[in-house]
Structure formats: structure tokens, C-alpha cells
Coordinates of C-alpha atoms in Angstrom, one line a residue:
M145 CA -3.8 4.7 45.3
P146 CA -6.6 7.3 45.8
A147 CA -6.6 8.7 42.3
P148 CA -7.8 5.6 40.4
A149 CA -10.7 5.1 42.9
R150 CA -11.7 8.7 42.6
Y151 CA -11.6 8.5 38.8
L152 CA -13.8 5.5 38.9
D153 CA -16.2 7.1 41.3
H154 CA -16.8 9.9 38.9
V155 CA -17.3 7.4 36.0
E156 CA -19.8 5.4 37.9
R157 CA -21.7 8.5 39.1
L158 CA -22.0 9.9 35.5
T159 CA -22.9 6.4 34.2
E160 CA -25.8 6.2 36.7
A161 CA -26.9 9.8 35.8
I162 CA -27.0 8.8 32.1
A163 CA -28.9 5.5 32.9
T164 CA -31.6 7.3 35.0
G165 CA -32.0 10.1 32.4
D166 CA -30.7 12.8 34.7
L167 CA -28.1 13.4 32.0
A168 CA -30.2 13.1 28.8
S169 CA -28.9 12.1 25.4
G170 CA -27.4 15.0 23.7
T171 CA -26.5 16.8 26.9
R172 CA -23.1 18.5 26.6
L173 CA -20.8 17.6 29.5
P174 CA -18.9 20.5 31.1
P175 CA -15.6 21.4 29.5
Q176 CA -12.8 19.4 31.0
R177 CA -11.2 22.4 32.8
D178 CA -14.6 23.4 34.3
Y179 CA -15.3 19.8 35.5
A180 CA -11.8 19.7 37.0
D181 CA -12.2 23.0 38.8
T182 CA -15.6 22.1 40.2
H183 CA -14.5 18.7 41.5
G184 CA -10.9 19.5 42.4
L185 CA -9.4 17.1 39.9
A186 CA -6.5 17.3 37.5
I187 CA -7.4 17.9 33.9
S188 CA -5.7 14.6 33.0
T189 CA -8.1 12.8 35.4
V190 CA -11.1 14.3 33.7
T191 CA -9.7 13.3 30.3
R192 CA -9.6 9.7 31.6
I193 CA -13.2 10.0 33.0
Y194 CA -14.6 11.2 29.6
A195 CA -12.5 8.7 27.7
E196 CA -14.0 5.9 29.8
L197 CA -17.5 7.1 29.2
A198 CA -16.7 7.1 25.5
R199 CA -15.3 3.6 25.7
R200 CA -18.5 2.4 27.3
G201 CA -20.5 4.0 24.5
L202 CA -22.1 6.6 26.9
A203 CA -20.5 9.7 25.4
V204 CA -18.8 11.0 22.3
G205 CA -16.3 13.8 21.9
E206 CA -16.6 16.2 18.9
V207 CA -13.8 18.4 17.9
G208 CA -14.5 22.1 18.7
R209 CA -17.8 21.2 20.3
G210 CA -17.1 19.2 23.4
T211 CA -18.3 15.9 24.8
F212 CA -21.9 14.8 24.6
V213 CA -24.0 12.1 26.3
R214 CA -25.1 9.3 24.1
S215 CA -28.4 7.3 24.3
P216 CA -27.9 3.5 24.9
A217 CA -29.2 2.8 21.3
V218 CA -26.9 5.3 19.7
G219 CA -24.0 4.0 21.8
A220 CA -24.8 0.5 20.6
A221 CA -24.8 1.7 17.0
A222 CA -21.4 3.4 17.6
A223 CA -20.1 0.2 19.1
F224 CA -21.1 -1.7 16.0
A225 CA -23.3 -3.9 18.2
Q226 CA -26.4 -5.6 16.7
W227 CA -29.6 -4.1 17.9
A228 CA -33.2 -3.7 16.8
P229 CA -34.4 -0.2 15.9
S230 CA -37.8 1.1 17.1
P231 CA -40.6 -0.2 14.9
G232 CA -41.2 3.3 13.6
V233 CA -43.0 3.9 10.3
L234 CA -41.1 1.1 8.6
K235 CA -41.3 -1.6 11.3
G236 CA -37.5 -1.8 11.5
V237 CA -35.0 -1.8 8.6
D238 CA -31.4 -2.7 9.1
L239 CA -29.1 -0.2 7.2
A240 CA -26.3 -0.8 9.8
F241 CA -25.1 -4.3 8.8
N242 CA -24.6 -5.9 5.4
Y243 CA -26.0 -9.4 5.3
P244 CA -26.8 -9.8 1.5
V245 CA -28.6 -13.1 1.2
L246 CA -30.2 -14.0 -2.2
P247 CA -33.7 -15.4 -2.3
E248 CA -32.6 -18.7 -3.8
Q249 CA -30.0 -19.4 -1.1
A250 CA -32.5 -21.0 1.3
E251 CA -33.6 -23.5 -1.3
A252 CA -30.0 -24.2 -2.2
L253 CA -29.3 -24.9 1.5
R254 CA -32.3 -27.3 1.7
Q255 CA -31.1 -29.2 -1.3
A256 CA -27.6 -29.4 0.0
L257 CA -28.8 -30.7 3.4
R258 CA -30.8 -33.4 1.7
E259 CA -27.9 -34.6 -0.4
M260 CA -25.4 -34.4 2.4
A261 CA -27.7 -36.4 4.8
S262 CA -28.3 -39.1 2.2
G263 CA -24.7 -39.9 1.6
G264 CA -21.2 -39.8 3.0
D265 CA -19.9 -40.5 6.5
L266 CA -22.1 -38.5 8.9
S267 CA -20.1 -39.7 11.9
A268 CA -17.2 -37.5 10.7
W269 CA -19.3 -34.4 11.6
L270 CA -19.5 -35.6 15.2
A271 CA -15.7 -36.1 15.7
H272 CA -12.8 -33.8 16.3
T273 CA -11.1 -32.4 13.2
P274 CA -7.6 -31.2 12.7
H275 CA -7.0 -27.7 14.0
D276 CA -6.5 -26.3 10.5
G277 CA -9.5 -28.3 9.1
H278 CA -9.9 -31.4 7.0
L279 CA -7.6 -31.6 4.0
S280 CA -10.5 -31.9 1.6
D281 CA -11.9 -28.6 2.9
R282 CA -8.6 -26.9 2.6
R283 CA -8.1 -28.2 -0.9
A284 CA -11.5 -26.9 -1.9
A285 CA -10.7 -23.4 -0.6
A286 CA -7.2 -23.5 -2.1
Q287 CA -8.6 -24.3 -5.5
W288 CA -11.1 -21.5 -5.2
L289 CA -8.5 -19.0 -4.2
S290 CA -6.1 -20.2 -6.9
R291 CA -8.8 -19.4 -9.5
R292 CA -9.5 -16.0 -7.9
D293 CA -5.8 -15.0 -7.9
G294 CA -4.5 -16.8 -10.9
V295 CA -1.7 -18.2 -8.7
A296 CA -1.6 -21.6 -7.0
V297 CA -2.4 -21.6 -3.3
S298 CA -1.2 -24.6 -1.2
P299 CA -3.8 -26.3 1.0
D300 CA -1.1 -26.4 3.7
A301 CA -1.1 -22.6 3.9
L302 CA -4.8 -22.6 4.8
V303 CA -6.7 -22.7 8.1
V304 CA -10.4 -23.2 8.2
C305 CA -11.8 -20.8 10.8
A306 CA -15.3 -20.3 12.3
G307 CA -16.0 -17.0 10.4
G308 CA -14.0 -13.9 9.6
Q309 CA -14.2 -12.5 13.2
H310 CA -12.8 -15.7 14.5
A311 CA -10.0 -15.6 12.0
L312 CA -9.1 -12.1 13.3
D313 CA -9.3 -13.4 16.8
V314 CA -6.9 -16.2 16.0
L315 CA -4.5 -13.8 14.5
Q316 CA -4.5 -11.5 17.5
L317 CA -4.0 -14.5 19.8
A318 CA -1.2 -15.8 17.7
L319 CA 0.6 -12.6 16.8
C320 CA -0.2 -9.7 19.2
R321 CA 1.2 -8.9 22.6
A322 CA -0.5 -6.9 25.3
G323 CA 0.8 -3.4 25.4
E324 CA 2.6 -3.6 22.0
P325 CA 1.1 -1.3 19.3
V326 CA -0.5 -2.5 16.1
A327 CA -0.9 -0.1 13.2
V328 CA -4.4 0.3 11.6
E329 CA -5.9 2.7 9.1
A330 CA -7.4 5.9 10.6
L331 CA -10.8 4.3 9.9
T332 CA -10.7 0.6 10.6
Y333 CA -13.0 -2.4 11.2
P334 CA -14.8 -2.2 14.6
G335 CA -14.5 -5.9 15.1
W336 CA -10.7 -5.6 15.1
K337 CA -10.9 -2.7 17.5
A338 CA -13.1 -4.7 19.9
L339 CA -10.7 -7.6 19.9
A340 CA -7.7 -5.3 20.6
A341 CA -9.5 -3.6 23.4
M342 CA -10.2 -7.0 25.1
R343 CA -6.5 -7.9 24.8
D344 CA -5.1 -4.6 25.8
V345 CA -3.5 -4.2 22.4
P346 CA -3.0 -0.5 21.6
L347 CA -3.9 0.6 18.1
V348 CA -2.1 3.4 16.4
A349 CA -3.6 5.1 13.4
V350 CA -2.0 5.5 10.0
S351 CA -3.3 8.3 7.9
M352 CA -5.0 7.4 4.6
T353 CA -5.0 8.4 1.0
P354 CA -8.4 8.3 -0.9
D355 CA -7.4 4.7 -1.9
G356 CA -6.3 3.3 1.5
L357 CA -3.5 3.2 4.0
D358 CA -0.6 5.6 3.2
P359 CA 2.7 3.8 3.0
L360 CA 4.7 7.0 3.6
A361 CA 2.8 7.7 6.7
L362 CA 3.3 4.1 7.9
D363 CA 7.1 4.4 7.2
K364 CA 7.1 7.6 9.4
L365 CA 5.1 5.9 12.1
C366 CA 7.5 3.0 12.2
R367 CA 10.5 5.3 12.6
S368 CA 8.8 7.1 15.4
H369 CA 8.1 3.9 17.3
A370 CA 11.7 2.8 17.0
G371 CA 11.1 -0.9 16.2
R372 CA 8.2 -1.5 18.6
L373 CA 5.7 -1.7 15.7
R374 CA 5.5 -5.2 14.3
I375 CA 1.9 -5.7 12.9
V376 CA -0.3 -3.8 10.4
Y377 CA -4.0 -4.5 9.9
T378 CA -5.4 -3.2 6.7
M379 CA -8.3 -3.6 4.2
P380 CA -6.8 -2.8 0.8
T381 CA -9.6 -4.2 -1.4
L382 CA -12.8 -2.4 -0.9
H383 CA -12.1 -0.6 2.4
N384 CA -14.9 -0.5 5.0
P385 CA -16.3 2.1 5.3
L386 CA -14.6 4.4 2.8
G387 CA -14.9 2.0 -0.2
G388 CA -11.4 2.6 -1.6
V389 CA -9.5 0.0 -3.6
M390 CA -5.7 0.4 -3.1
P391 CA -3.9 0.5 -6.5
L392 CA -1.0 -1.8 -7.3
A393 CA 1.7 0.8 -7.0
Q394 CA 0.4 1.7 -3.5
R395 CA 0.3 -2.0 -2.5
M396 CA 3.9 -2.5 -3.7
A397 CA 5.0 0.6 -1.7
L398 CA 3.3 -0.9 1.4
A399 CA 5.1 -4.2 0.9
D400 CA 8.4 -2.4 0.6
V401 CA 7.7 -0.5 3.9
A402 CA 6.8 -3.8 5.5
R403 CA 10.1 -5.4 4.5
R404 CA 12.1 -2.4 5.5
H405 CA 10.7 -2.4 9.0
D406 CA 10.1 -6.2 9.2
L407 CA 6.4 -5.8 9.6
L408 CA 3.7 -8.5 9.5
L409 CA 0.7 -7.6 7.3
I410 CA -2.9 -8.7 8.1
E411 CA -5.1 -8.3 5.0
D412 CA -8.8 -8.4 5.6
S413 CA -10.6 -9.3 2.4
A414 CA -14.2 -9.3 3.7
Y415 CA -15.6 -7.3 0.8
G416 CA -12.9 -8.1 -1.7
F417 CA -15.2 -10.5 -3.7
L418 CA -17.2 -7.5 -4.9
V419 CA -14.2 -6.1 -6.9
A420 CA -13.9 -8.2 -10.1
D421 CA -10.7 -6.6 -11.4
A422 CA -8.9 -6.0 -8.1
P423 CA -5.1 -5.7 -8.0
P424 CA -3.3 -8.8 -6.5
P425 CA -3.7 -9.2 -2.8
L426 CA -0.8 -8.2 -0.5
R427 CA -0.2 -11.9 0.1
L428 CA 1.1 -12.3 -3.4
L429 CA 3.4 -9.2 -3.1
A430 CA 4.9 -10.1 0.3
P431 CA 4.0 -13.8 0.9
E432 CA 6.6 -14.3 3.6
R433 CA 4.9 -11.7 5.9
T434 CA 1.3 -11.4 4.9
F435 CA -1.8 -13.1 6.4
E436 CA -5.0 -12.9 4.5
V437 CA -8.5 -13.5 5.9
C438 CA -11.2 -14.5 3.3
S439 CA -14.6 -14.8 5.0
L440 CA -17.6 -16.4 3.4
S441 CA -20.1 -14.3 5.4
K442 CA -20.7 -11.8 2.7
P443 CA -20.2 -13.9 -0.5
A444 CA -22.2 -16.8 0.9
A445 CA -24.1 -16.1 4.1
P446 CA -23.3 -14.9 7.6
G447 CA -24.8 -17.9 9.2
L448 CA -22.3 -20.2 7.5
R449 CA -19.5 -19.0 9.9
I450 CA -16.6 -20.2 7.7
A451 CA -13.5 -18.2 6.7
Y452 CA -10.1 -19.1 5.3
L453 CA -7.0 -17.8 6.9
I454 CA -3.9 -18.0 4.7
A455 CA -0.6 -17.8 6.7
P456 CA 3.1 -17.7 5.9
A457 CA 4.9 -21.0 6.5
E458 CA 7.0 -19.6 9.4
W459 CA 3.9 -18.7 11.4
R460 CA 1.6 -21.7 10.7
A461 CA 2.4 -23.7 13.8
R462 CA 1.6 -20.7 16.0
V463 CA -1.7 -20.1 14.1
H464 CA -2.6 -23.8 14.6
A465 CA -1.8 -23.4 18.3
A466 CA -4.1 -20.4 18.4
M467 CA -6.9 -22.4 16.8
R468 CA -6.5 -25.1 19.4
A469 CA -6.6 -22.6 22.2
S470 CA -9.8 -20.9 20.8
V471 CA -12.3 -23.3 19.3
W472 CA -10.0 -26.3 18.5
S473 CA -11.4 -26.3 14.9
A474 CA -14.2 -25.0 12.8
A475 CA -17.4 -27.0 12.7
P476 CA -16.8 -29.8 10.2
F477 CA -20.4 -29.8 9.0
M478 CA -20.3 -26.1 8.0
A479 CA -16.8 -26.5 6.5
Q480 CA -18.0 -29.4 4.3
L481 CA -21.1 -27.4 3.3
A482 CA -18.9 -24.5 2.3
S483 CA -16.6 -26.9 0.3
R484 CA -19.6 -28.3 -1.5
W485 CA -20.5 -24.8 -2.7
L486 CA -16.9 -24.0 -3.6
N487 CA -16.5 -27.2 -5.7
D488 CA -19.8 -27.1 -7.6
G489 CA -19.6 -23.4 -8.6
T490 CA -22.5 -22.3 -6.5
L491 CA -20.4 -19.7 -4.6
D492 CA -19.1 -18.3 -7.9
D493 CA -22.6 -18.0 -9.1
W494 CA -23.7 -16.2 -5.9
I495 CA -20.7 -13.8 -6.2
V496 CA -21.8 -12.8 -9.7
R497 CA -25.4 -12.3 -8.5
K498 CA -24.2 -10.3 -5.5
R499 CA -22.0 -8.0 -7.5
A500 CA -25.0 -7.2 -9.7
L501 CA -27.2 -6.7 -6.6
A502 CA -24.6 -4.4 -5.1
A503 CA -24.5 -2.3 -8.3
Q504 CA -28.3 -2.2 -8.4
R505 CA -28.6 -1.1 -4.8
Q506 CA -25.9 1.5 -5.3
A507 CA -28.0 3.0 -8.1
I508 CA -31.1 3.1 -5.8
A509 CA -29.0 4.8 -3.1
M510 CA -27.5 7.4 -5.4
Q511 CA -31.0 8.2 -6.7
C512 CA -32.6 8.5 -3.2
L513 CA -29.6 10.4 -1.7
A514 CA -29.0 12.6 -4.8
G515 CA -27.7 16.0 -3.9
L516 CA -26.8 15.0 -0.3
G517 CA -23.1 14.4 -0.9
S518 CA -23.0 10.6 -0.4
T519 CA -19.9 8.8 -1.5
G520 CA -18.9 5.2 -2.1
Y521 CA -17.6 2.5 -4.4
A522 CA -20.0 1.7 -7.2
G523 CA -19.9 -2.0 -6.5
A524 CA -20.1 -1.9 -2.7
F525 CA -22.9 -2.7 -0.3
H526 CA -22.6 0.6 1.6
R527 CA -22.3 4.4 1.1
L528 CA -21.1 7.2 3.3
L529 CA -23.5 10.1 3.9
P530 CA -22.2 13.3 5.5
V531 CA -24.3 14.8 8.3
P532 CA -24.7 18.5 7.6
A533 CA -24.0 21.1 10.3
P534 CA -25.3 22.1 12.7
M535 CA -26.9 18.7 13.0
R536 CA -25.0 16.3 15.3
C537 CA -24.3 12.8 14.0
D538 CA -25.9 11.3 17.1
D539 CA -29.1 13.3 16.6
F540 CA -29.3 12.0 13.1
V541 CA -28.8 8.4 14.1
A542 CA -31.4 8.8 16.9
A543 CA -33.9 10.4 14.5
L544 CA -33.6 7.5 12.1
Q545 CA -33.9 5.0 15.0
A546 CA -37.2 6.7 15.9
R547 CA -38.4 6.1 12.3
G548 CA -37.3 2.4 12.5
V549 CA -34.1 2.7 10.5
A550 CA -30.8 1.5 11.9
V551 CA -27.6 3.1 10.6
T552 CA -24.0 3.3 11.8
P553 CA -22.1 6.5 12.8
V554 CA -18.7 6.6 11.1
D555 CA -17.0 7.2 14.5
A556 CA -17.6 3.4 15.1
F557 CA -14.7 2.9 12.6
A558 CA -12.4 5.6 14.0
A559 CA -9.1 4.3 15.4
P560 CA -8.2 5.4 18.9
G561 CA -7.4 9.0 19.1
Q562 CA -8.8 9.7 15.6
T563 CA -11.7 12.1 14.9
A564 CA -14.1 10.6 12.4
P565 CA -15.9 12.7 9.9
S566 CA -19.5 13.7 10.8
A567 CA -21.1 11.0 8.7
I568 CA -23.0 7.8 8.7
R569 CA -22.5 4.5 6.9
V570 CA -25.6 3.4 5.1
A571 CA -25.5 -0.4 4.5
L572 CA -27.5 -1.6 1.5
G573 CA -27.2 -5.3 1.8
S574 CA -29.6 -6.4 4.5
P575 CA -33.1 -5.3 3.3
D576 CA -35.0 -8.2 1.7
T577 CA -36.2 -6.2 -1.2
D578 CA -35.3 -3.1 -3.3
A579 CA -38.6 -1.6 -2.3
T580 CA -37.8 -1.9 1.4
L581 CA -34.4 -0.4 0.8
Q582 CA -35.9 2.5 -1.1
A583 CA -38.4 3.3 1.6
A584 CA -35.7 3.3 4.2
L585 CA -33.4 5.6 2.1
I586 CA -36.3 8.0 1.6
Q587 CA -36.5 8.3 5.4
V588 CA -32.8 8.9 5.5
A589 CA -33.0 11.6 2.9
D590 CA -36.0 13.2 4.6
V591 CA -34.2 13.4 8.0
V592 CA -31.1 14.9 6.3
S593 CA -32.8 17.4 4.2
G594 CA -35.5 18.3 6.8
R595 CA -33.0 19.0 9.5
H596 CA -30.8 20.8 7.0
R597 CA -33.6 23.2 6.1
A598 CA -34.2 23.8 9.8

């Protein structure tokens, strides 16, 4: 088997050259045909070499321009990995991730800890819990979701997970099969991509309308895959990063396609809490085949690490088995803390406050980025900003890193085989103050407009 070894030899040699700086960030790699001719390789082998460099975050392909070397920091940003920007003029501001925590939340946590420690059975926090969580925690979540949707949710349908990413991990473990394709939007959540890559689950892209996944395109994709497509992962309410909210008619069409082709739908509602008048979730339109993940990382706090997975009855035993195989159960202390805030209305109050905060920060962003073509949902914690030609997106990200501002290139969200627009996602939720956000956005606007004038 000489070909695989030769292919890996080239990958490792190029990786070493990038690490040592012999191939500097921004260097354009030779066209694939030239590289193939120089080294006596098939073009298909060179395609694999460049694809592996891209998978490792060391290179990026740009349509009509070629393949370019990426710096480790830009590669980390494109891989949606947490990292710290250079101190720069702003001493480091995170516009890559959304962790909107309100000032009063720390005191609310302190008070809750006092009250929880002074009463109740503390020994229960030290014991194993059922795989799907204590009934009291599932009841609290079911009542909250019932108020949200206006339709009763059974506690038996719920599984308490250790955060949204864990819930997605559980679903892949329970539902997906190595080598079997899963449909995703052309721009999709990087965390889902990372899980699929670890499990050798191929993702196939479905084209999108401005409001989300296109049901007609999904129908066509299902026909072309001749029954091999079973699962669809989607973000219908406040898509990340585009910010679309799928209208009811489009959701109903998606549910019809799912029934026609016997598909399972996975609905990620990470940012759904920001949309006060959202159409009903897919789970209410196709309850027999839809799984919904409701994370508390954004409406409450990322450190809470609690999410609720709602599963159809037919699949609950398998989801419970996946929970047992992954972490057994979510931490009972965190689950009870979440239940406390669900029951006493604290979380509902925070949601109201965070909706107002998101709108306020959108207004700041639109003012700072005026005239630069940014787009986004008026109530979201992020905006998309196009990178004007001839500037490369990587150069833009690197320039902001040097100024101490972290942003995410949109190709981090691109499904395999898809070309992302030359743009960055600007997250608005993490800066502690509006003033810090404004200062960082001024740096963003300065880099865009300055490079554009050049």
C-alpha cells in the first residue's frame, strides 16, 4: 500500500514546514496540477494532501484563488476552538464566542448556593442519578418548555444532559452510523461537524434559503441518496451564523419531506430563546421523528452545563443507553440548580434581560459597522461582516488578532465540500460592557475600511 504512506509523507512534510515558518501564513500552495507534476503524484493524491492540511486547520482553499497556509491562531479560530488573542491595544476581547452573562447572575448563584446548602438532602448530589435525570428536574424542564410552546411536554420525553454539546454527542452516539451520511445546512454548527468527524459520519450539505434549510433541496438530496439518508441536523430558530428564523410554511414543508423519506430531525435550539414570537418547533410539527436540544448555556450561563433533550417515545431507550455510555447522567447538583431557576422564574427574567441586551448590542454593532455591509437578526448576539476583496478572510482575522480581538471566519461553519462566503462572524455576547464591545468593533471597522482603502 505505497500510496497512503506517500500521501501521509507529504502531509507531514508540509505540516513541519508550516510549523517551522518555512511556509509562512498566507503563502499560496502550488496549484494541485503543478504539485502533482513536481512530485510525480496523481492529482487525486494532491487533493487528499491539501484536504488533510485543511482538516488540520493548517490551510484553507479559496474558490478561484487556490489553497493558502493558515497560521495556528487563524486555524484555531476556523476550527471554532477557544483561544486567547494577542493582548493588542485592547488587552484581548472575545468576539468569537457568545457567553452572555448578566452582572447580577454571580450574586444569584451565591444566594442559590447558600439556600441549597442550608436545606435539602445534600447526599443526593453525591449519588448516581437515573440516566435521564431525576424526575423533579425533568418536571421542572417540562413545565418550562410547556409554557414556552403552549403545549404540554411530558417529563418522560426529557433527558437531562451535561450541556448542549453533550446532548448532540448523545444523539450522534444513539442515532448515527459510521459511513452513513447525515444532512446538514450548507452552513452548520462547528460542534456538530467536530463530533461527526470524530465518528467518521459524513455530512452532506443542503442548500439554504435566506430563512434556513431548503425543503425542496432536501427532497432532491434524499432522492439522489436512494434511501441512505436517515438524519437531518438543523437550526430553524435563529440560525447560527446566518440569523434566519424559518417561517411556519417552510417548517411544515420540511416536516412533510421528513415523513416522505422517513427522516429523523434533530433541532438545535441553542439561540431559540432570543426569538419571542418564533413559529412552533419542528418537534410539534413532526413529534414522532424530531429530537430537540434546548441548552441553558446561552439563556442561563455556559458554566451551568445543563441541556434538555426531548426525544420521541420510540427512541428514548436508545437515547438513555447513549447517556449511560457517555457520562451516565448529568451532574445532579447542576441539574437541581437549573431546576431552581426554572421553577422560581429566574431563568425567564434572565431571558427577558438577554433579549434586551442582544437588541442593545445589535444597535451598537450596526452603528459601529455602518456602511460595511454587515447582516444579522435584530435580536441575535452575532452579526456577519463581509470581508471586501482583495483582502483575504484569514488576513482580516489575523489583523484583528494582532489588535487583541478574536473573531470567527465563516468557513468554520461550512459543511464539508461547501465554500463559505468571505466573511466573519462577529459575536456580541461575551464582552463585559457595552464600552468594551464598542471599542472592539471600532477596531473591526478600522481594519475593514483601512484595508479596503488600500
